[in-house]
PDB file of C-alpha atoms and ligand atoms in Angstrom:
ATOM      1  CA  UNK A 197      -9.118 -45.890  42.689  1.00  0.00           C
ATOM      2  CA  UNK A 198      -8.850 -42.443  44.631  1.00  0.00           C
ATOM      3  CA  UNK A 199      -5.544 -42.377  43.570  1.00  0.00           C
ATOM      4  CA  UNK A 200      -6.560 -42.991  40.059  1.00  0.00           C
ATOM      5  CA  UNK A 201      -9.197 -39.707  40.129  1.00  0.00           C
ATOM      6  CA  UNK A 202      -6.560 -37.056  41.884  1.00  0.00           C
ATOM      7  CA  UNK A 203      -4.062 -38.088  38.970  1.00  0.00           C
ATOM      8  CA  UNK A 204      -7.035 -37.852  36.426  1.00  0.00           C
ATOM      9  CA  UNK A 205      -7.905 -34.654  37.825  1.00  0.00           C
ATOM     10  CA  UNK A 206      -4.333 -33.681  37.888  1.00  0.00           C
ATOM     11  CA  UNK A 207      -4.228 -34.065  34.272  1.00  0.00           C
ATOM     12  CA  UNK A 208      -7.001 -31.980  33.341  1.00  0.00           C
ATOM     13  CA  UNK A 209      -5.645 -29.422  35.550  1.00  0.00           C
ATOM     14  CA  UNK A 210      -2.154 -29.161  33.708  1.00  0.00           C
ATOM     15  CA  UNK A 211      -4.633 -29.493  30.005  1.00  0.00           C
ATOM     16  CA  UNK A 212      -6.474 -26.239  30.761  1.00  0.00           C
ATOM     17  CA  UNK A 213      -3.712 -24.552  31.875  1.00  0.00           C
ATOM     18  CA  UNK A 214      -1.955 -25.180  29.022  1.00  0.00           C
ATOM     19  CA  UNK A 215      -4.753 -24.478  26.748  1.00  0.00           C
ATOM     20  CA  UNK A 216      -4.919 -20.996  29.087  1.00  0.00           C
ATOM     21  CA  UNK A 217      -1.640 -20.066  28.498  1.00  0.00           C
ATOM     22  CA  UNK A 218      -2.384 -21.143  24.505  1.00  0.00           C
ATOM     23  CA  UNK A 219      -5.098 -18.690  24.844  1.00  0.00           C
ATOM     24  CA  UNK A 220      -3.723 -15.997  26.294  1.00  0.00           C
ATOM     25  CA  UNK A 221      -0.383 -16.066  24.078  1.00  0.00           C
ATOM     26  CA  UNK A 222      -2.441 -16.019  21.127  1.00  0.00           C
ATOM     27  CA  UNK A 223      -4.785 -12.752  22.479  1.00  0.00           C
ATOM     28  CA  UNK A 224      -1.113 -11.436  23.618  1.00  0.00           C
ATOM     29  CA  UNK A 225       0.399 -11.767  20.424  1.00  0.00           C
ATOM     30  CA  UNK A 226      -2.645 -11.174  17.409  1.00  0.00           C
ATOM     31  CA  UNK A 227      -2.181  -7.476  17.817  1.00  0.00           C
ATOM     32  CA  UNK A 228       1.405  -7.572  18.095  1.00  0.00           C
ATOM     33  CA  UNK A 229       2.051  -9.386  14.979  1.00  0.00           C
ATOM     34  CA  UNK A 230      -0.038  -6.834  13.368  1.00  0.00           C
ATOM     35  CA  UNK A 231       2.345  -4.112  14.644  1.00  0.00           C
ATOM     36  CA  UNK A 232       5.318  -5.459  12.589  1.00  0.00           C
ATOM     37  CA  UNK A 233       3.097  -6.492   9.332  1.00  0.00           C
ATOM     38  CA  UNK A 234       2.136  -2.682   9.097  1.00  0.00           C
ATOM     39  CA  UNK A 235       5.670  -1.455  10.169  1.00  0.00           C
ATOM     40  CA  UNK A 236       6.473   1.525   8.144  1.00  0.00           C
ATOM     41  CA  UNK A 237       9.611   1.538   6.270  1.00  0.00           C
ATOM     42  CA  UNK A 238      12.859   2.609   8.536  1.00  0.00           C
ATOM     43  CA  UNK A 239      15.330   3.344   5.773  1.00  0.00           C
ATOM     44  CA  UNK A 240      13.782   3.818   1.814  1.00  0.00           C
ATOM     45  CA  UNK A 241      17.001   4.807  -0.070  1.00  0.00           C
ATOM     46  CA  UNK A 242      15.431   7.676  -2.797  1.00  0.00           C
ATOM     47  CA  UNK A 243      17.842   6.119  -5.519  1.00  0.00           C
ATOM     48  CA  UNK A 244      15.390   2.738  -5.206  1.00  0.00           C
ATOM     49  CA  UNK A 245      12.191   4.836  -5.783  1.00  0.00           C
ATOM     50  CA  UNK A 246      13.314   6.315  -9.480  1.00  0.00           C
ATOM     51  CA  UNK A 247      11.432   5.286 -12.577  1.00  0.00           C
ATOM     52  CA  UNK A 248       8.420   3.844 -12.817  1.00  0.00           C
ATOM     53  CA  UNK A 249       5.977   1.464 -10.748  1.00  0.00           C
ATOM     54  CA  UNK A 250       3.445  -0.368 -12.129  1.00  0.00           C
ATOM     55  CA  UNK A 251       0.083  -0.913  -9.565  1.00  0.00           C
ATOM     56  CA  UNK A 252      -0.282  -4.685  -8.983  1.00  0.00           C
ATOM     57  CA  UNK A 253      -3.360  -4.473  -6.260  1.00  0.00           C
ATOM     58  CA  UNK A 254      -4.945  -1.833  -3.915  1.00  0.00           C
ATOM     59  CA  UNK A 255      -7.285  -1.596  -0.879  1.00  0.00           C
ATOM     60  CA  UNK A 256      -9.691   1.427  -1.466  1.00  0.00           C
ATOM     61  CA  UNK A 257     -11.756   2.302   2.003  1.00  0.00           C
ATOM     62  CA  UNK A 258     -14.467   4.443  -0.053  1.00  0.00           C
ATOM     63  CA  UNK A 259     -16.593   2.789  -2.163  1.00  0.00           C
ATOM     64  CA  UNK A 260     -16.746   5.403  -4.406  1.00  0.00           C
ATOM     65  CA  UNK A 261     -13.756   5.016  -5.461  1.00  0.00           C
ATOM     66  CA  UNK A 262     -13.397   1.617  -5.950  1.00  0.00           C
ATOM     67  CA  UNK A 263     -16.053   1.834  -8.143  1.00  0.00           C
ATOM     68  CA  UNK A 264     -13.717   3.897 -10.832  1.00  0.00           C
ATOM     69  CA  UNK A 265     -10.817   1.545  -9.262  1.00  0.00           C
ATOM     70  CA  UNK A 266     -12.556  -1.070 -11.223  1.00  0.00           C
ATOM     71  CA  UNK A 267     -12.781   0.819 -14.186  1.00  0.00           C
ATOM     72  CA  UNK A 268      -9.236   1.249 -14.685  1.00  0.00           C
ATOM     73  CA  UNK A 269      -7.138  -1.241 -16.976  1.00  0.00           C
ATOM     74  CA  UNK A 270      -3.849  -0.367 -15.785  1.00  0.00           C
ATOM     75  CA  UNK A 271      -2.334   2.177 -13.359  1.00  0.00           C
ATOM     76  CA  UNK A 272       1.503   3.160 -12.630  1.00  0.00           C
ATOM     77  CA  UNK A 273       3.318   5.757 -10.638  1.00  0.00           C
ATOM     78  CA  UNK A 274       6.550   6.973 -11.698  1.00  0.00           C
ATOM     79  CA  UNK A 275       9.471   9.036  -9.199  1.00  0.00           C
ATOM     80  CA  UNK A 276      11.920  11.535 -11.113  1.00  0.00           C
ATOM     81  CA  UNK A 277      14.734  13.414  -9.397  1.00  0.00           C
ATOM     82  CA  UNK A 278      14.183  10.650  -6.331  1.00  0.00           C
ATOM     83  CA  UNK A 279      17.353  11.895  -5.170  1.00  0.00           C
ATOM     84  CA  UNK A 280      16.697  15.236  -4.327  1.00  0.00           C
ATOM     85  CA  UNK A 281      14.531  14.356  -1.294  1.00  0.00           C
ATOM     86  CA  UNK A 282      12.719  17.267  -1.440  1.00  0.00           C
ATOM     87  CA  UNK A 283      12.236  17.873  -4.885  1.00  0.00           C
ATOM     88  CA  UNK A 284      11.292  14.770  -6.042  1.00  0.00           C
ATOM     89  CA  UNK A 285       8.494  14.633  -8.853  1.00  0.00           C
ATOM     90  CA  UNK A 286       5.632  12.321  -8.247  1.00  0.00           C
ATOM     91  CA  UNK A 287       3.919  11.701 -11.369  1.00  0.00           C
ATOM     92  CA  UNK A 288       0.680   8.448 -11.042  1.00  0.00           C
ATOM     93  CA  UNK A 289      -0.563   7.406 -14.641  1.00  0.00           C
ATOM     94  CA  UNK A 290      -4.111   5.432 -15.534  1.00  0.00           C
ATOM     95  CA  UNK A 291      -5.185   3.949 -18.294  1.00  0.00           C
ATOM     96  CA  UNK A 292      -8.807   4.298 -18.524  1.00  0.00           C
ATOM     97  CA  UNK A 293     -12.090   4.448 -20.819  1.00  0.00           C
ATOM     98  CA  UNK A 294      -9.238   4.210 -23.367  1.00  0.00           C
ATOM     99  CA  UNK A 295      -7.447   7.265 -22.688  1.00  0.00           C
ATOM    100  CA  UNK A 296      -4.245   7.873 -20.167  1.00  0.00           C
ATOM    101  CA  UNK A 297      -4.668  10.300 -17.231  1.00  0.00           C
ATOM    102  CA  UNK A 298      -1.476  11.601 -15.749  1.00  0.00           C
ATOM    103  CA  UNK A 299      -0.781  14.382 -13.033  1.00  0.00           C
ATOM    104  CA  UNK A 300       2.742  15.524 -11.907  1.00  0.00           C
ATOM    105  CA  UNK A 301       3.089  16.433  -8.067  1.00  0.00           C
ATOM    106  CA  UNK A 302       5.951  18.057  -6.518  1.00  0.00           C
ATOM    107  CA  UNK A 303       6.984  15.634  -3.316  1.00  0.00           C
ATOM    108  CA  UNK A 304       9.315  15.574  -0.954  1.00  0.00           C
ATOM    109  CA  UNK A 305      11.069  12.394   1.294  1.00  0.00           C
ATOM    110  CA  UNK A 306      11.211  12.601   5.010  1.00  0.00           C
ATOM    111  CA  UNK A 307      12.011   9.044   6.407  1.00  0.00           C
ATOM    112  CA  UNK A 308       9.342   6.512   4.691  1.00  0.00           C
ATOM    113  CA  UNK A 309       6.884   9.652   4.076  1.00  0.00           C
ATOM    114  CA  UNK A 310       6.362  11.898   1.359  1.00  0.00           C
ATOM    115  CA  UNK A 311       4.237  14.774   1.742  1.00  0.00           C
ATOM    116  CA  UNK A 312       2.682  16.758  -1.287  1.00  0.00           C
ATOM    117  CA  UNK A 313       3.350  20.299  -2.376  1.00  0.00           C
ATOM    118  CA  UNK A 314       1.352  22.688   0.512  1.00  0.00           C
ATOM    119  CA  UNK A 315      -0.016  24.158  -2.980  1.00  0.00           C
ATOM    120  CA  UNK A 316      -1.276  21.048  -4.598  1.00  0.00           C
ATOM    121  CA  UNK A 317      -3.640  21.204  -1.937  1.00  0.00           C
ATOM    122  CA  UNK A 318      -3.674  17.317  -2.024  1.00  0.00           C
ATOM    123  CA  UNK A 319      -3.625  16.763   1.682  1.00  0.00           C
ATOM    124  CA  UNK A 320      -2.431  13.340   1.970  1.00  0.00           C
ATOM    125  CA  UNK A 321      -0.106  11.406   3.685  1.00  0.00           C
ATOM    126  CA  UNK A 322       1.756   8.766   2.011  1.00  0.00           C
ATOM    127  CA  UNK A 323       3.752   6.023   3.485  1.00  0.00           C
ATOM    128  CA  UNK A 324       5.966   3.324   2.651  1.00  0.00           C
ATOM    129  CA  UNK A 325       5.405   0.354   5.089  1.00  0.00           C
ATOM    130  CA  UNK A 326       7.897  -2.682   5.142  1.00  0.00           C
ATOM    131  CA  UNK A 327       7.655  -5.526   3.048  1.00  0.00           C
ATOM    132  CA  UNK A 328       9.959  -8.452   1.792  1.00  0.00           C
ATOM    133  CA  UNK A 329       9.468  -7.464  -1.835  1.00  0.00           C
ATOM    134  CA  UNK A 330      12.726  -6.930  -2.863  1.00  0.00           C
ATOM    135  CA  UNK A 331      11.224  -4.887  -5.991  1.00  0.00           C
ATOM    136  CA  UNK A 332       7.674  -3.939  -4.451  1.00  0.00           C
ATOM    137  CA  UNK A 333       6.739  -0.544  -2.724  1.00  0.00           C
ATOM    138  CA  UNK A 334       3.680  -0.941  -0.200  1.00  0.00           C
ATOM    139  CA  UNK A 335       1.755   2.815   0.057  1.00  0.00           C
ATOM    140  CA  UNK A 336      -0.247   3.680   2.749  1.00  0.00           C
ATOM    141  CA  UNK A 337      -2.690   6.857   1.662  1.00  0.00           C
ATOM    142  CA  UNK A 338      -3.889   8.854   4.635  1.00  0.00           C
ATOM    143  CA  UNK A 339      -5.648  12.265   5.083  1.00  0.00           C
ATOM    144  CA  UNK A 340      -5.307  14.814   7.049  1.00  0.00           C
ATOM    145  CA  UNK A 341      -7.170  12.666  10.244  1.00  0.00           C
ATOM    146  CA  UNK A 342      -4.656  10.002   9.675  1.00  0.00           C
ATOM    147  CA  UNK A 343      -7.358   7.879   8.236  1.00  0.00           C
ATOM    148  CA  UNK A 344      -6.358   5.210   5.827  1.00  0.00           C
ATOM    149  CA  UNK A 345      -8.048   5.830   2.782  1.00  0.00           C
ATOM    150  CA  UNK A 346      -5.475   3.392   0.440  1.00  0.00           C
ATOM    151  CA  UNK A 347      -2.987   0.330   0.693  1.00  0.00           C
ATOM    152  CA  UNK A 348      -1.088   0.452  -2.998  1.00  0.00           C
ATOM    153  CA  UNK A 349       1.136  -2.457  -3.819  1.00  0.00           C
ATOM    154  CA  UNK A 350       3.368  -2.002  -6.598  1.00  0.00           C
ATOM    155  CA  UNK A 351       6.182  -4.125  -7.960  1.00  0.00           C
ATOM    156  CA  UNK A 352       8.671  -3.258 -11.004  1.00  0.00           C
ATOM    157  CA  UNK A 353       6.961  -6.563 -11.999  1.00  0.00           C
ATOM    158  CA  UNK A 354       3.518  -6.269 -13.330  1.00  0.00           C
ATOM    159  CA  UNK A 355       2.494  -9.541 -10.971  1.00  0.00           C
ATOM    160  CA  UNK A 356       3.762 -10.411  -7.615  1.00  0.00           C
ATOM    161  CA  UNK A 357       4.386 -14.372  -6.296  1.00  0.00           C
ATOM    162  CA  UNK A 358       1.450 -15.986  -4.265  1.00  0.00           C
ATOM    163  CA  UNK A 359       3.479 -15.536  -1.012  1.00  0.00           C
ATOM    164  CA  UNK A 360       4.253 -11.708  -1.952  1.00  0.00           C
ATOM    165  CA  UNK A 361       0.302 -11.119  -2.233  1.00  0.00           C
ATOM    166  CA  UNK A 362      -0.316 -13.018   0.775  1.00  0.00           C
ATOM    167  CA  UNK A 363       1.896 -10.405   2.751  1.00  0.00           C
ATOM    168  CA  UNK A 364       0.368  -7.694   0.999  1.00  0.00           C
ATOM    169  CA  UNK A 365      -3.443  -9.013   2.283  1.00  0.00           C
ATOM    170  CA  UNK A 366      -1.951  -9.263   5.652  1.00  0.00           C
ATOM    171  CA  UNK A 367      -1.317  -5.805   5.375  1.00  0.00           C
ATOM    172  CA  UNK A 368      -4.737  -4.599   4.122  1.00  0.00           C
ATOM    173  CA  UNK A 369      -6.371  -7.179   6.585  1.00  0.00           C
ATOM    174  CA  UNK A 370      -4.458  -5.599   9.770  1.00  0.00           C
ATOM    175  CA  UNK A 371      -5.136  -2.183   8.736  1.00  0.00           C
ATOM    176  CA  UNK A 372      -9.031  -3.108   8.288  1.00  0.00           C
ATOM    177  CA  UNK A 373      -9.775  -2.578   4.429  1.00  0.00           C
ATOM    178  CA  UNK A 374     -11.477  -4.315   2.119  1.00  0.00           C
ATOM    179  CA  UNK A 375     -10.190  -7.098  -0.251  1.00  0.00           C
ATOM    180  CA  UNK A 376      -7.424  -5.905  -2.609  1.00  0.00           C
ATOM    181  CA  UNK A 377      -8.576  -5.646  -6.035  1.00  0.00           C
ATOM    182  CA  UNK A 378      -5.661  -7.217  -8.301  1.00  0.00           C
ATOM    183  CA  UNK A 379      -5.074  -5.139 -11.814  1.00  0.00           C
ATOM    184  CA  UNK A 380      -5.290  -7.376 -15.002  1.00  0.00           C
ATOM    185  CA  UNK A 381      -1.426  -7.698 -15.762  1.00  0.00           C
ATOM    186  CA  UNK A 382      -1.760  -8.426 -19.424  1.00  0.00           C
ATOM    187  CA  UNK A 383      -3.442  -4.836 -19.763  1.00  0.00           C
ATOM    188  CA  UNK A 384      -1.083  -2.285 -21.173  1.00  0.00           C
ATOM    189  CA  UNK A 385       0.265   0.753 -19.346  1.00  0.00           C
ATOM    190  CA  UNK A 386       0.193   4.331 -20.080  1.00  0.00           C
ATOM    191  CA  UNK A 387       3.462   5.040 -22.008  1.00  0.00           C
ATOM    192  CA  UNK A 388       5.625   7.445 -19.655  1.00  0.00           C
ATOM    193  CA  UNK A 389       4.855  10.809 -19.873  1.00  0.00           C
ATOM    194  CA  UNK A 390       8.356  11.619 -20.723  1.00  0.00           C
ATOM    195  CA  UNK A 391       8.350   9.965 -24.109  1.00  0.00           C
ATOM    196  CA  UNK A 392       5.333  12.174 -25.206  1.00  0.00           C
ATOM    197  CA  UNK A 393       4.225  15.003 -26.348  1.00  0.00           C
ATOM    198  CA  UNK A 394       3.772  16.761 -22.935  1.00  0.00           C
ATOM    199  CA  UNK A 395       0.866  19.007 -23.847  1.00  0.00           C
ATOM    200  CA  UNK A 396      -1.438  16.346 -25.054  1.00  0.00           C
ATOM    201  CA  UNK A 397      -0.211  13.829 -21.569  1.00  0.00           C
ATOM    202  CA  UNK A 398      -1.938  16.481 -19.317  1.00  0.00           C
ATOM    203  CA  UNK A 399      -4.502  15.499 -19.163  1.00  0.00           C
ATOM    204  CA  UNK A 400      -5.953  16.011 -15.880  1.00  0.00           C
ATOM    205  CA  UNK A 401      -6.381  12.598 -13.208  1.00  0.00           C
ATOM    206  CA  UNK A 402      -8.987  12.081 -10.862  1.00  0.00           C
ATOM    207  CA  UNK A 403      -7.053  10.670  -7.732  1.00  0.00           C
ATOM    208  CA  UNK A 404      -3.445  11.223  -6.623  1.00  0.00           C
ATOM    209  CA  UNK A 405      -2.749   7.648  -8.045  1.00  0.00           C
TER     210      UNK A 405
HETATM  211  C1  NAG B 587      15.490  18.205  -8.947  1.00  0.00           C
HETATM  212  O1  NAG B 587      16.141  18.503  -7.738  1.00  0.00           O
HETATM  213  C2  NAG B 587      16.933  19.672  -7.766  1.00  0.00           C
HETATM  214  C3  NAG B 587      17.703  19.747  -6.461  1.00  0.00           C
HETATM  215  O2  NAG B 587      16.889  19.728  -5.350  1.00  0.00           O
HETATM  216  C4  NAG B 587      16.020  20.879  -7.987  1.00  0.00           C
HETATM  217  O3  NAG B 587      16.800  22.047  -8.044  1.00  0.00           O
HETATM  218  C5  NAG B 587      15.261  20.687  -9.294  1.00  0.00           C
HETATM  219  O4  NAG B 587      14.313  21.721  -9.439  1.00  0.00           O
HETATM  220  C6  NAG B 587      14.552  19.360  -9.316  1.00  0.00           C
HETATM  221  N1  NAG B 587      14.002  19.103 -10.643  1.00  0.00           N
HETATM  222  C7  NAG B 587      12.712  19.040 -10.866  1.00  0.00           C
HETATM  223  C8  NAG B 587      12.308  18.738 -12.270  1.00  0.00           C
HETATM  224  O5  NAG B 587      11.881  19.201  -9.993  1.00  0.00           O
HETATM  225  C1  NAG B 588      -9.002  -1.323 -21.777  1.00  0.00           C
HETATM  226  O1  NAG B 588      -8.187  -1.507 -22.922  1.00  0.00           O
HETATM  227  C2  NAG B 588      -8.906  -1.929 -24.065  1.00  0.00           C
HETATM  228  C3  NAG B 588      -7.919  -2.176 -25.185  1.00  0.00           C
HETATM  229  O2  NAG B 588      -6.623  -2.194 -24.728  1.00  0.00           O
HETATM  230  C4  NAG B 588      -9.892  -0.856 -24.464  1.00  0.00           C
HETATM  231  O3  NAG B 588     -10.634  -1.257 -25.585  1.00  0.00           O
HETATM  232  C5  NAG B 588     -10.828  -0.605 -23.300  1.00  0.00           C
HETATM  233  O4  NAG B 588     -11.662   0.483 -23.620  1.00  0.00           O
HETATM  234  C6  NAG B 588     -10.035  -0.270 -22.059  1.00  0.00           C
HETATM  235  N1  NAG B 588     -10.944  -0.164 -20.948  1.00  0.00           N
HETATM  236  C7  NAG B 588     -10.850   0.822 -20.111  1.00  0.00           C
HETATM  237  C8  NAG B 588     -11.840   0.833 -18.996  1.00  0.00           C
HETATM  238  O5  NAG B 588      -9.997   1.693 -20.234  1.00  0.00           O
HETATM  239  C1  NAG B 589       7.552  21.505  -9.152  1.00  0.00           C
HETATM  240  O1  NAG B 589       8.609  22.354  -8.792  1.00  0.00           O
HETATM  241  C2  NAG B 589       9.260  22.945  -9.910  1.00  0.00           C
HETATM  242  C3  NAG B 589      10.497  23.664  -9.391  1.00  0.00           C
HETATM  243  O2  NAG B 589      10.260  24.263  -8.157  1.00  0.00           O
HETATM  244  C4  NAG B 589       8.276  23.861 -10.607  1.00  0.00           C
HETATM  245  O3  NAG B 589       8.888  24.470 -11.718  1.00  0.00           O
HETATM  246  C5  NAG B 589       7.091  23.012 -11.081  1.00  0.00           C
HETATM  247  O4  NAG B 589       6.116  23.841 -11.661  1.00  0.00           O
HETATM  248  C6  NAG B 589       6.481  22.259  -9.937  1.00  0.00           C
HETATM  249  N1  NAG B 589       5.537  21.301 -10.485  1.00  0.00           N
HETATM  250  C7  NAG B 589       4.354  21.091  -9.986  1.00  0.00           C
HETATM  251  C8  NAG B 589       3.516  20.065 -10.659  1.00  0.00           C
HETATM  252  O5  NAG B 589       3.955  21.671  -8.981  1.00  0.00           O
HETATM  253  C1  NAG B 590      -6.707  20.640   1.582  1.00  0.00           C
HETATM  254  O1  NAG B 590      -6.610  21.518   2.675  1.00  0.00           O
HETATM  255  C2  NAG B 590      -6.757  22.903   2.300  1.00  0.00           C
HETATM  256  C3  NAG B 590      -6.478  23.740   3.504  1.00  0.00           C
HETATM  257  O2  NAG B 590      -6.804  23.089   4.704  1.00  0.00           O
HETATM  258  C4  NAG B 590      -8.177  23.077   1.738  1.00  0.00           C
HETATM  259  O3  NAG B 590      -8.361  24.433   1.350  1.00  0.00           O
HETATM  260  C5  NAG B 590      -8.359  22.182   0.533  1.00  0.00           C
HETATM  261  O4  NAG B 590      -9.667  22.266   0.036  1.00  0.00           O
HETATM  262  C6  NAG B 590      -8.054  20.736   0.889  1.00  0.00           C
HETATM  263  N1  NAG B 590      -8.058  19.953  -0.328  1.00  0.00           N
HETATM  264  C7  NAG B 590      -8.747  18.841  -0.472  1.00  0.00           C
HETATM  265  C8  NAG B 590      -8.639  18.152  -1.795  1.00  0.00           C
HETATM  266  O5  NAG B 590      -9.436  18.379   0.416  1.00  0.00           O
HETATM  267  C1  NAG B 591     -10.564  11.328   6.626  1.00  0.00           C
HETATM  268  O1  NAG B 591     -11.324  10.229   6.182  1.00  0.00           O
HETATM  269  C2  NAG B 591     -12.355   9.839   7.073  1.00  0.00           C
HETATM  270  C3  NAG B 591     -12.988   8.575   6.514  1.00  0.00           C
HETATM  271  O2  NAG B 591     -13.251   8.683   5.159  1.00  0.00           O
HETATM  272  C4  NAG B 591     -13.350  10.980   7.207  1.00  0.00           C
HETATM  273  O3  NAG B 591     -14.363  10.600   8.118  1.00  0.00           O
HETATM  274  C5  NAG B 591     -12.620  12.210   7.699  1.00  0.00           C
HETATM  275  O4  NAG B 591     -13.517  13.304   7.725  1.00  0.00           O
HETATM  276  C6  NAG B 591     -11.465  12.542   6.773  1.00  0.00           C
HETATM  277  N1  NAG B 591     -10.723  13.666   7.301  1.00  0.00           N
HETATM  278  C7  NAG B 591     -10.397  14.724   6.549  1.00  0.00           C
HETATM  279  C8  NAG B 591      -9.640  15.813   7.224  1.00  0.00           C
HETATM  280  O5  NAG B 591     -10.679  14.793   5.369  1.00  0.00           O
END
């Protein structure tokens, strides 16, 4: 009988420690897992970036903006002269209230960064982070304060696999923005500014993508 209650006791001992060390691995490890979800990108080879991008979600922070986010049918980004690192032209499209918006920006490559023109006054930061896309490029928008202000997923495809978007939320979720919205990918995209009349594309965008 006594023998019975130190075994008994014995057991619950070894339980909670157990469910301790459970506990403390999974405190331990949430934040670390989070460190390698929003991993930037170590190597982006500029040849990968060229031609165009179509938007599949994004994660806005300002409401504001997610407000003409909505509004949008269709948004892509397109990279000319990738390979010149520091030369490369930047150039986001949206289709919206019927018309196409485009905006060329002068960018340059350093690692998984590219920083604007000092004269486009655009003051952001943008950042490729890792993913396991093979055709996808994950942006990170910051400003000056290194505040997030966007998480961009685009794909050469205009819709990603359920596992692919599930990544991508892990991303928004462990950089603390809202729910991705997901663009409609039936809607059409802006045609690319190269096969058009230049002076009527110019028209002048709202956001840097
Ligand atoms: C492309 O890159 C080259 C080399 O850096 C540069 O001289 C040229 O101006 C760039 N072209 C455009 C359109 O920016
Ligand atoms: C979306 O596209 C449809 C037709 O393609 C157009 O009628 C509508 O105005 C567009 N909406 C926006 C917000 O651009
Ligand atoms: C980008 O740089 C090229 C060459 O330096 C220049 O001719 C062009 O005006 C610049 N474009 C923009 C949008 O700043
Ligand atoms: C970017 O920074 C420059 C200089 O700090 C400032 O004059 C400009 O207004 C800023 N642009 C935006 C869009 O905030
Ligand atoms: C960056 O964004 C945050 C949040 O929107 C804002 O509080 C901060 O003032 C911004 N910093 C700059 C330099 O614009």
């Amino acid at each position: 009988m006594y023998s019975h209650m130190i075994s008994t006791y014995r057991d619950m001992f070894a339980a909670c420690v157990i469910a301790l060390l459970c506990l403390a691995s999974m405190i331990h490890s949430a934040p670390q897992d989070c460190q390698d979800v929003i991993q930037p990108l170590d190597q982006l080879d500029p040849d990968h970036l060229e031609g165009r991008w179509p938007l599949v979600a994004g994660s806005l922070s300002d409401p504001a903006h997610l407000e003409f986010f909505r509004n949008r049918n269709s948004s892509s980004i397109t990279f000319s002269n990738a390979s010149a690192t520091s030369n490369i032209v930047y150039t986001p499209s949206v289709s919206a209230g019927g018309k196409c918006f485009y905006k060329s920006y002068n960018v340059s490559l350093e690692g998984s960064t590219l920083t604007f023109d000092v004269r486009d006054q655009v003051n952001l930061t943008l950042t490729f982070l890792h993913t396991s896309c093979p055709d996808c490029l994950v942006m990170r928008f910051d400003n000056e304060s290194k505040k997030v202000l966007r998480l961009w997923l685009f794909s050469r495809r205009r819709e990603v696999k359920q596992r692919e978007m599930e990544e991508f939320k892990a991303q928004v979720e462990c950089l603390n923005m809202p729910p991705p919205v997901v663009l409609d990918p039936a809607k059409e995209l802006c045609p690319e500014q190269s096969n058009r009349n230049s002076a009527a594309a110019q028209t002048v965008e709202k956001q840097e993508g």
